[in-house]
Short mmCIF file of C-alpha atoms in Angstrom, two decimals:
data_model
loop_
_atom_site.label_atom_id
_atom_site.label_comp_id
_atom_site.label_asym_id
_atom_site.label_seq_id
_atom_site.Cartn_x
_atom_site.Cartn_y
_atom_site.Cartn_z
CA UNK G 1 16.89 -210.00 -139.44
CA UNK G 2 17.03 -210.90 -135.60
CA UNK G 3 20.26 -211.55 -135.49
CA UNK G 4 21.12 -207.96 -137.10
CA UNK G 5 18.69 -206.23 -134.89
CA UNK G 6 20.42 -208.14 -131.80
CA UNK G 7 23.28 -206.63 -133.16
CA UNK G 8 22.20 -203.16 -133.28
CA UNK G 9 21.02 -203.61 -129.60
CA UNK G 10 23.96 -205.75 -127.60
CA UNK G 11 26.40 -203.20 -129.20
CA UNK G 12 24.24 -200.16 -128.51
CA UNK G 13 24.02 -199.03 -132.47
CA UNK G 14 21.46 -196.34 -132.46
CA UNK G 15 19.98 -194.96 -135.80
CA UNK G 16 21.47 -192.23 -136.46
CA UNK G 17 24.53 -194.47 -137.06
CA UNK G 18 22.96 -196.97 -139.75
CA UNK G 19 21.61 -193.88 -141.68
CA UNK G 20 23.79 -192.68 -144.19
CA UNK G 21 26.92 -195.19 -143.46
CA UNK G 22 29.08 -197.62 -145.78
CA UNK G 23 30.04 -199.89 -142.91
CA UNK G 24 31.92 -203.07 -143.58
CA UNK G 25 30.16 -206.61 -142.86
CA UNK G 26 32.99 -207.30 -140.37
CA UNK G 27 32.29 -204.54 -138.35
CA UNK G 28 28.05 -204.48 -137.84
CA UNK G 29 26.86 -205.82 -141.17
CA UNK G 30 25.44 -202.87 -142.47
CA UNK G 31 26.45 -202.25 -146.00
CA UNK G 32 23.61 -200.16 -148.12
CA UNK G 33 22.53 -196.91 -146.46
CA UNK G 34 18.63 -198.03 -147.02
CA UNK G 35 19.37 -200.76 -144.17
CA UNK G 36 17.53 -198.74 -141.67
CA UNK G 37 15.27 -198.60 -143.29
CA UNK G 38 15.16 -202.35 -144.00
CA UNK G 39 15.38 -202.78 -140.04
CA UNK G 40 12.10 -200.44 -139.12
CA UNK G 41 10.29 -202.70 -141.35
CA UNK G 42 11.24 -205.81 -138.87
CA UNK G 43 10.46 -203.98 -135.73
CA UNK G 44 7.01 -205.36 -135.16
CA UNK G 45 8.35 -208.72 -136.08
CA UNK G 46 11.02 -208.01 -133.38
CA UNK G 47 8.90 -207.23 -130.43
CA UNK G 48 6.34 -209.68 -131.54
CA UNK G 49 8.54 -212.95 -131.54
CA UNK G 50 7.67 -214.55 -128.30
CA UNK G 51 3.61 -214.15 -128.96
CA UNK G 52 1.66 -217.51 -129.99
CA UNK G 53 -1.62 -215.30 -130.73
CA UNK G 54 -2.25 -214.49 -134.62
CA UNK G 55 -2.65 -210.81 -133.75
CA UNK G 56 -3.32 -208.08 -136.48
CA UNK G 57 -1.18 -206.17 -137.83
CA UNK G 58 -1.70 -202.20 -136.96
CA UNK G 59 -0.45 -201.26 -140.58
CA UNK G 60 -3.46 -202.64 -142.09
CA UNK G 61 -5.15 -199.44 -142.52
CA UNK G 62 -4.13 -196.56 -144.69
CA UNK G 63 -1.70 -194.45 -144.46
CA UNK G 64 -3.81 -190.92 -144.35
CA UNK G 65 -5.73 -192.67 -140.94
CA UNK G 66 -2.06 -194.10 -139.83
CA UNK G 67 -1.23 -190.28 -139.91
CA UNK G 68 -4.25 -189.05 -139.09
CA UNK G 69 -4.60 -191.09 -135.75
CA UNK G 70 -1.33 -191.48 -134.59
CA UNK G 71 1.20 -187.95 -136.23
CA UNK G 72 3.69 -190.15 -137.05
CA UNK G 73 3.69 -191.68 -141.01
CA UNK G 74 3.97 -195.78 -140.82
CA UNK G 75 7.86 -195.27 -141.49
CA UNK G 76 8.81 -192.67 -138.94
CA UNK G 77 6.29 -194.82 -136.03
CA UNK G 78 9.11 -197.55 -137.26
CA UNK G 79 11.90 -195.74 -136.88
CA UNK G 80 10.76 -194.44 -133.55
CA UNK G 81 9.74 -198.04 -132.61
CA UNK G 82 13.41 -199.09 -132.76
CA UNK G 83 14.80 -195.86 -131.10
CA UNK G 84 12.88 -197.17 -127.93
CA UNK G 85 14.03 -200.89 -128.47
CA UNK G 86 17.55 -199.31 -128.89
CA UNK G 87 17.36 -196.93 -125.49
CA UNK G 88 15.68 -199.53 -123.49
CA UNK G 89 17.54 -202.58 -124.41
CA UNK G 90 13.88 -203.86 -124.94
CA UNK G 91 14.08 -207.72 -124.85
CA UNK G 92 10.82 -209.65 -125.87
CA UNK G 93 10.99 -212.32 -123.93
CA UNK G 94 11.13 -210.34 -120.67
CA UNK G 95 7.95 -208.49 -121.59
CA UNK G 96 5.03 -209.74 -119.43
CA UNK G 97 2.42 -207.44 -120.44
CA UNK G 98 -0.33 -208.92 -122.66
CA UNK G 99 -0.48 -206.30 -124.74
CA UNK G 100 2.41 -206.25 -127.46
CA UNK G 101 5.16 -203.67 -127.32
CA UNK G 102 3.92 -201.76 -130.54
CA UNK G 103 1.04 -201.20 -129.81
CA UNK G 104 1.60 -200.17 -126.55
CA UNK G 105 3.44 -197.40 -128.41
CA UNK G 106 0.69 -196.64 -130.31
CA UNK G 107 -1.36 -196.32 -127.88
CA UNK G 108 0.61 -193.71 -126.10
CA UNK G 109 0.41 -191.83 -129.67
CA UNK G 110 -3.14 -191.91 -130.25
CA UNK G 111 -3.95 -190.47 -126.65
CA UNK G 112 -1.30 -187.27 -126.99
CA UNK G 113 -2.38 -186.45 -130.89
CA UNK G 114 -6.09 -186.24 -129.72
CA UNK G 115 -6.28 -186.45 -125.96
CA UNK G 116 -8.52 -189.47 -126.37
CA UNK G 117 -9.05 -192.56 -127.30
CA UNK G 118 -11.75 -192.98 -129.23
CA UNK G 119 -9.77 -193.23 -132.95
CA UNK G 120 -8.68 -196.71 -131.87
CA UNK G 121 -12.08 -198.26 -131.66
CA UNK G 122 -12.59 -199.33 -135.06
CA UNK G 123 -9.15 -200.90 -135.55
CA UNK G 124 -9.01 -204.63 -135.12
CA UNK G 125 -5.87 -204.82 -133.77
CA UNK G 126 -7.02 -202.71 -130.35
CA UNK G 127 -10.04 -204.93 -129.94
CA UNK G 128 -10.46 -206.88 -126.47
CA UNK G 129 -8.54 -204.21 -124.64
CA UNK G 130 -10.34 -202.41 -121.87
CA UNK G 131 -10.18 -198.70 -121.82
CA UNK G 132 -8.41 -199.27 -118.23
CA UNK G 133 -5.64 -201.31 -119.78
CA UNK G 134 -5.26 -198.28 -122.88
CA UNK G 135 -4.98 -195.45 -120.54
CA UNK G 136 -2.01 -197.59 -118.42
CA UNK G 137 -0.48 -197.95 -121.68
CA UNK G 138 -0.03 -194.11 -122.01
CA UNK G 139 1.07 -193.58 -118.41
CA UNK G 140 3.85 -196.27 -118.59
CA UNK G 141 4.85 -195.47 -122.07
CA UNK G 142 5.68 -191.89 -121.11
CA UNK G 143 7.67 -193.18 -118.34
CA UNK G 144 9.70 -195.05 -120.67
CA UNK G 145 9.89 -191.72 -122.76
CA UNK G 146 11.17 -189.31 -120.11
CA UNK G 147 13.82 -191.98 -118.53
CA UNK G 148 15.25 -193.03 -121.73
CA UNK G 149 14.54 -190.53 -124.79
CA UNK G 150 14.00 -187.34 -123.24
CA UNK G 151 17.32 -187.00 -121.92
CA UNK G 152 18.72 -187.29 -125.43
CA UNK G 153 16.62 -184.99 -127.45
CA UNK G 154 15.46 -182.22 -124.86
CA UNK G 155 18.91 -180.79 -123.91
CA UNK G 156 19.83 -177.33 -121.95
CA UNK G 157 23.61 -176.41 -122.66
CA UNK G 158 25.81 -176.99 -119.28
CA UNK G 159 28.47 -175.22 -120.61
CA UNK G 160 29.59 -172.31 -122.83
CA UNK G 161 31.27 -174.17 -125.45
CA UNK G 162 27.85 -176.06 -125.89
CA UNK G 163 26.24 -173.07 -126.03
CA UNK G 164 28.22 -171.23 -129.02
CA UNK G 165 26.03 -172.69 -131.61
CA UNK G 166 22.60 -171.44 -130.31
CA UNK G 167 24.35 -168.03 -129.52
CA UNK G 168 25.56 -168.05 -133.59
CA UNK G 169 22.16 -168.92 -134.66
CA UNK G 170 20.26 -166.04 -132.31
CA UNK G 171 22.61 -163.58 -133.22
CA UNK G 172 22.60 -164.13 -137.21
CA UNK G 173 18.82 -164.23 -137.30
CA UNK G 174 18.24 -161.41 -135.42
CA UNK G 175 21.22 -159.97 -133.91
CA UNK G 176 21.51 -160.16 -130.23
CA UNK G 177 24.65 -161.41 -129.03
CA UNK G 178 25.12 -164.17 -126.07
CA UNK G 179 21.27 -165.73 -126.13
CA UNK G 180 20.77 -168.48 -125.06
CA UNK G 181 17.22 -169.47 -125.40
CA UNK G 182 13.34 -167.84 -125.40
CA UNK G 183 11.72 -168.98 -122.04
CA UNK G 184 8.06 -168.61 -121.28
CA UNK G 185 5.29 -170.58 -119.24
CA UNK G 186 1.68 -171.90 -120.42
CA UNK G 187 -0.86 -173.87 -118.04
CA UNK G 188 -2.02 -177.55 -119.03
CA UNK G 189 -5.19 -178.52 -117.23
CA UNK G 190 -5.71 -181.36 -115.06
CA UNK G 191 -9.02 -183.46 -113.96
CA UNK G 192 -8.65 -183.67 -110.17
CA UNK G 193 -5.86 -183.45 -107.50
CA UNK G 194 -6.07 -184.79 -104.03
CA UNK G 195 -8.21 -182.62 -102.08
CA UNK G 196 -5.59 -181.22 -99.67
CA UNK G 197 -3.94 -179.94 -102.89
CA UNK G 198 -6.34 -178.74 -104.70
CA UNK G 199 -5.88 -175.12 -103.52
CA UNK G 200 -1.91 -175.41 -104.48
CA UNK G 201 -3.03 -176.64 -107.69
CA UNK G 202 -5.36 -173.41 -108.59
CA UNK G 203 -4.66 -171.35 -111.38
CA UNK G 204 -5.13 -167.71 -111.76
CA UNK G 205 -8.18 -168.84 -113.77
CA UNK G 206 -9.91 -171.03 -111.15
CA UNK G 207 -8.69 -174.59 -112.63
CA UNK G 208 -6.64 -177.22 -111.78
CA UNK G 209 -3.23 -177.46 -113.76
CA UNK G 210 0.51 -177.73 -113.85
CA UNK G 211 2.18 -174.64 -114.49
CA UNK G 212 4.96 -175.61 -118.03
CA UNK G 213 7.92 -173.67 -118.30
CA UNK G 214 9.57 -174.25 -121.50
CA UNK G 215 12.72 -172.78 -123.29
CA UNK G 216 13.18 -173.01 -126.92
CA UNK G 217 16.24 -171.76 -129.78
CA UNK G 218 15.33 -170.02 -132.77
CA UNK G 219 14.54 -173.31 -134.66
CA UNK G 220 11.31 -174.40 -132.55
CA UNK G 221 13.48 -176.71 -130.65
CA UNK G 222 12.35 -177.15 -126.94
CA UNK G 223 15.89 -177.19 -125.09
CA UNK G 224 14.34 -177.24 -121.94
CA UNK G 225 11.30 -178.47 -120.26
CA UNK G 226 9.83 -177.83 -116.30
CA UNK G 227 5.95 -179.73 -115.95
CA UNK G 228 6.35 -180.38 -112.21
CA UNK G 229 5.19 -177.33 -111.32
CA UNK G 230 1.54 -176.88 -109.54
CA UNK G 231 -0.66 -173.96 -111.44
CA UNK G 232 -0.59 -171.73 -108.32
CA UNK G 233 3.17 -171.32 -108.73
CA UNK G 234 3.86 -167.74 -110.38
CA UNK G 235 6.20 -167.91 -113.88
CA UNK G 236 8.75 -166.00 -111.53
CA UNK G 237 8.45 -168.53 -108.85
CA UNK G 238 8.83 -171.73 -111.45
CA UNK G 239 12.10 -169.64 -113.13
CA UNK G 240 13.47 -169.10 -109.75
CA UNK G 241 12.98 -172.74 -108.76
CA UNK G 242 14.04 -174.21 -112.35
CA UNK G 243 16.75 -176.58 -112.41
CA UNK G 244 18.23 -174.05 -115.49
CA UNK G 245 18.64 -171.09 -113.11
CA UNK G 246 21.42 -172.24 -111.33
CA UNK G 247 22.95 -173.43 -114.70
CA UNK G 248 22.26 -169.97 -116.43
CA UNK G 249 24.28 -168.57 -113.17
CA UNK G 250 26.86 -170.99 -113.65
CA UNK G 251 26.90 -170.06 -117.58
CA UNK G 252 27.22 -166.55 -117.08
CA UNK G 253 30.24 -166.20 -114.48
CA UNK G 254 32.34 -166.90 -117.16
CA UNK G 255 30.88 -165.59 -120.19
CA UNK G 256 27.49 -163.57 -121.15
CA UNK G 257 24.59 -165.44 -121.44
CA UNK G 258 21.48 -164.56 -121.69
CA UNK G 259 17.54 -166.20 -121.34
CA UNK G 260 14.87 -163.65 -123.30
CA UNK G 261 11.66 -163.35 -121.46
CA UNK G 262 8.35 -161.68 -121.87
CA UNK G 263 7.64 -158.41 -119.31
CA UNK G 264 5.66 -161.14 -116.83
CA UNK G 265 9.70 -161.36 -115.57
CA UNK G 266 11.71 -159.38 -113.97
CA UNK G 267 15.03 -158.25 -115.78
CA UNK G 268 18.58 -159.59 -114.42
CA UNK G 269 21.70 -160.59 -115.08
CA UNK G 270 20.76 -163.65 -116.85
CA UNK G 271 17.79 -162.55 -118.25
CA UNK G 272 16.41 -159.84 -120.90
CA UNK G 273 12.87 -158.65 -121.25
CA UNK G 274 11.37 -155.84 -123.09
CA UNK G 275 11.78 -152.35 -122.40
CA UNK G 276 8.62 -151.44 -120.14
CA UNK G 277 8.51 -147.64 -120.91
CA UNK G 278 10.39 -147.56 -124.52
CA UNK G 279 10.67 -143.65 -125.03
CA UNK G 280 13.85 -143.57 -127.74
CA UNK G 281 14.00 -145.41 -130.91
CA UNK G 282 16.27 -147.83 -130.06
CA UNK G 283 13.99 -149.00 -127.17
CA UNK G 284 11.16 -149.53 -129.56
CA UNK G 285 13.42 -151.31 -132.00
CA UNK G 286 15.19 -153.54 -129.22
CA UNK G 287 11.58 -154.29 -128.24
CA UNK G 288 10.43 -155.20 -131.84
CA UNK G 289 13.64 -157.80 -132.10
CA UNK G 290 12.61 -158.93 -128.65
CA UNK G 291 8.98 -159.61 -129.67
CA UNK G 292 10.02 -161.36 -132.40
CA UNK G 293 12.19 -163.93 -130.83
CA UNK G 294 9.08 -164.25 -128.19
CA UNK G 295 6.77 -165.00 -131.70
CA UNK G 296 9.37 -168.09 -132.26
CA UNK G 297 8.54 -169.48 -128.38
CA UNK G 298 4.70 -169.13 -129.37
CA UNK G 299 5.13 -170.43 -132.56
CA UNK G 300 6.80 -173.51 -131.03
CA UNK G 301 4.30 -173.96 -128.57
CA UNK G 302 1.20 -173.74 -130.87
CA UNK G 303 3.13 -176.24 -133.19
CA UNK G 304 3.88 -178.16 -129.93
CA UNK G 305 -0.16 -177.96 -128.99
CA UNK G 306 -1.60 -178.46 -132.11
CA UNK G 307 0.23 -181.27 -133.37
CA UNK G 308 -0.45 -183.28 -129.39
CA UNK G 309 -3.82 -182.14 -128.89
CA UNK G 310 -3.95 -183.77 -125.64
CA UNK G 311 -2.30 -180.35 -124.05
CA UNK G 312 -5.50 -178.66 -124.83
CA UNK G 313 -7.79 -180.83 -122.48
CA UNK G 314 -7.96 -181.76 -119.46
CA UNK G 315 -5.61 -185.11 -118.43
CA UNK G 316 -7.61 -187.53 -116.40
CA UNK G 317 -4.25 -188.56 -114.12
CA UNK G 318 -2.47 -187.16 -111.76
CA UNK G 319 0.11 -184.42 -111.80
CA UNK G 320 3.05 -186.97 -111.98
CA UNK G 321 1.50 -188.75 -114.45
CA UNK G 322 0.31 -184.98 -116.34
CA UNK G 323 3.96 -183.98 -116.22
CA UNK G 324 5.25 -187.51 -118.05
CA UNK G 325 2.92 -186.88 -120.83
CA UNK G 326 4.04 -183.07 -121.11
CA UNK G 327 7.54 -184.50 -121.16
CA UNK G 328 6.56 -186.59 -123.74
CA UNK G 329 5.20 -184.45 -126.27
CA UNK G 330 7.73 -182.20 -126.30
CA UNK G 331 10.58 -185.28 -126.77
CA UNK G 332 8.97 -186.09 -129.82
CA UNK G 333 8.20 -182.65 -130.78
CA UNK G 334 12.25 -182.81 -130.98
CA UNK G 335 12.92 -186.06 -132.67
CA UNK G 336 10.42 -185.11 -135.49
CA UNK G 337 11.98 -181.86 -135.97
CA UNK G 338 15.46 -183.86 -136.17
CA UNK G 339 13.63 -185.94 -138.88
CA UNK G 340 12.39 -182.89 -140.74
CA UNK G 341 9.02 -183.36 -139.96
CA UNK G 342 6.66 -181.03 -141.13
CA UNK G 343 3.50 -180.03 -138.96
CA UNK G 344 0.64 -180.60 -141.42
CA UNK G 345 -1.48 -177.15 -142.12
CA UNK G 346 -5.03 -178.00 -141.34
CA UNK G 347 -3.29 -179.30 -137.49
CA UNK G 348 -1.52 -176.20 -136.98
CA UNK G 349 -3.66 -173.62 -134.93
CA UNK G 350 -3.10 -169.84 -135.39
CA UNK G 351 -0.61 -167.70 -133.60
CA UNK G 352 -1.99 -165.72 -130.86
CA UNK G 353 -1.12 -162.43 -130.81
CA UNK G 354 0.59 -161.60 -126.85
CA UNK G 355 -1.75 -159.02 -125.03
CA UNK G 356 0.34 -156.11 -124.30
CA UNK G 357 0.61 -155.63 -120.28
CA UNK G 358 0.76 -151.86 -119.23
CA UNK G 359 3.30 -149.74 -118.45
CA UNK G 360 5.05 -150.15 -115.59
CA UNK G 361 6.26 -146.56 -113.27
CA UNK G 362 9.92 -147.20 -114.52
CA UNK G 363 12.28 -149.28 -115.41
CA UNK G 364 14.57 -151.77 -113.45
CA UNK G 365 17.48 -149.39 -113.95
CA UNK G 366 19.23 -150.73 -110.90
CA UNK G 367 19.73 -154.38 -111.82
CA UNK G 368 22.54 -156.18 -114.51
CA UNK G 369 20.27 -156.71 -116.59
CA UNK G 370 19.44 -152.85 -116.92
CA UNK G 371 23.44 -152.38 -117.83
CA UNK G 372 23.22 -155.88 -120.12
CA UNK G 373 20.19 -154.53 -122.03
CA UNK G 374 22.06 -151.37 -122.74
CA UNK G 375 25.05 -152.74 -124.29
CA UNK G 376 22.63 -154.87 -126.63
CA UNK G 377 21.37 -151.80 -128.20
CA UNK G 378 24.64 -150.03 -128.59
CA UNK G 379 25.56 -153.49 -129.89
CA UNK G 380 22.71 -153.24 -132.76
CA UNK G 381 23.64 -149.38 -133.60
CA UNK G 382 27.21 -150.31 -133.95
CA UNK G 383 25.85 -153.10 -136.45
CA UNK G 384 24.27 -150.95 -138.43
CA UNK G 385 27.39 -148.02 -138.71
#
């Protein structure tokens, strides 16, 4: 099985292309389309081959704790397991750290499901670590995360041909032409900041956080992710500042393309928000279509905070640190939506209804975005003629 794996690494195989494939034996030896499976099952053998120690194995508990600590099943941690040794080139025998690999992982995944680590204490194969050594595992293994998976799975389009599909989905279910995404921003606490930044760090509320921005398509996928920002920083001010901005500029010089936003924005060319003074009937409907795409972002993030529970509390590191783990839950939030992974019930928290802010005086009827959000509901009468 080395040998194979080594295979699968040196020629930069990832999963997705042993799953499903007839390959022949002269080309990468795979030749049943259970054979990734066949690999996961070797991954702890992989990472473990330079160690000595007789360590236990972390499988030797049942499956419903597996779950239960970590929110991956014992297959899918395997699978992910050798997505990272696939990214990383991971090579045992240049791994110092006295802790192995896999449980390193594991680690990481305890400490996002539950913001804790308390679940590992009565598994034998975490004993003799000090909590110091645990809580370095989740910082570095986040790291790894956002350098090496995150760029693969949390993906804004950079053009307008990548963008057609999310456009076609968005406009099916609810039909809006040329969106490109629901953005919104939600606040994840933090224990301390240095004291010269503690101000800068401030939310509205009176804590210390990072302000998230997020962007997700119809499908609960996160396309987008912004944790650097301090919880001072307005959602205006973090949009303005995003990385995505300039590409949603650059998006829409050639073609219409559009972000949905909640009334917290301001409406432009590149961004639609609900009507603030809807007098006619197709303001109120545009508004209901726009609320509902708005219920998919919350939806999402519940899903997103519920199933990594570790967004709810308050992260003992430092922002850097704060915005790696953010990062982090949100790339797997992705890669266990791309393996059709199910949020279990009694995890998922309820849907908050959005408070409705008040009226503004009137409407932005000077901007693009005035003239854009116009066209979209002579768009939706002309549907329905």
């Amino acid at each position: 099985m080395d040998l194979d794996l080594a295979t699968c690494l040196f020629t930069g195989l990832t999963t997705e292309c042993l799953q499903d494939k007839h390959a022949n034996w002269e080309e990468c030896r795979f030749t049943t389309t259970n054979k990734q499976r066949l690999f996961a099952k070797e991954v702890i053998t992989f990472v473990r081959c330079k160690e000595l120690r007789v360590l236990p194995n972390p499988f030797d508990i049942s499956d419903e704790y597996f779950k239960n600590a970590f929110r991956l099943d014992k297959w899918l941690f395997q699978d992910f397991l050798l997505v990272l040794c696939l990214r990383t080139y991971y090579r045992p025998e240049l791994d110092n750290n006295v802790m192995p690999f896999d449980l390193r992982v594991l680690t990481m995944l305890s400490y996002l499901a539950h913001g804790h680590l308390e679940i590992l204490k009565p598994l034998d194969a975490f004993q003799g670590y000090r909590s110091s050594m645990l809580q370095r595992c989740v910082a570095e293994v986040c790291q790894t995360i956002v350098h090496f998976l995150a760029p693969d799975y949390v993906v804004f389009p950079s053009n307008n041909d990548e963008t057609l599909g999310i456009k076609h989905d968005f406009n099916t279910q609810y039909g809006i032409p040329h969106v490109v995404g629901v953005m919104d921003c939600f606040h994840v606490r933090l224990s301390k900041v240095a004291a010269a930044r503690e101000q800068q760090f401030q939310c509205r509320h009176g804590n210390l956080a990072i302000n998230v921005q997020v962007v997700c398509d119809n499908k609960y996928r996160f396309l987008n992710v912004n944790p650097r920002a301090p919880g001072s920083a307005s959602d205006i001010y973090v949009w303005k500042h995003s990385p995505i901005y300039g590409i949603m500029k650059n998006l829409f010089v050639t073609e219409p393309a559009w972000l949905i936003a909640d009334r917290g924005y301001k409406l432009e060319d590149i961004l639609i928000n609900p009507h603030r003074n809807p007098t006619t009937h197709a303001d109120f409907r545009f508004n209901s279509l726009i609320s509902a795409m708005l219920d998919v972002l919350d939806t999402a993030v519940i899903m997103l905070t519920s199933r990594f529970r570790c967004l709810k509390t308050i992260l003992p590191y430092n922002h850097q640190t704060a915005a790696n783990i953010v990062t982090a839950c949100v790339t797997l939030h992705n890669y266990l939506l791309s393996k059709n992974s199910v949020i279990d019930e009694h995890l998922m928290s309820v849907v908050p209804k959005r408070k409705s802010l008040p009226n503004a005086k009137c409407e932005d009827i000077w901007s693009t975005g005035y003239h854009n959000r116009e066209y979209i509901k002579k768009y939706l009468n002309a549907r329905n003629l």
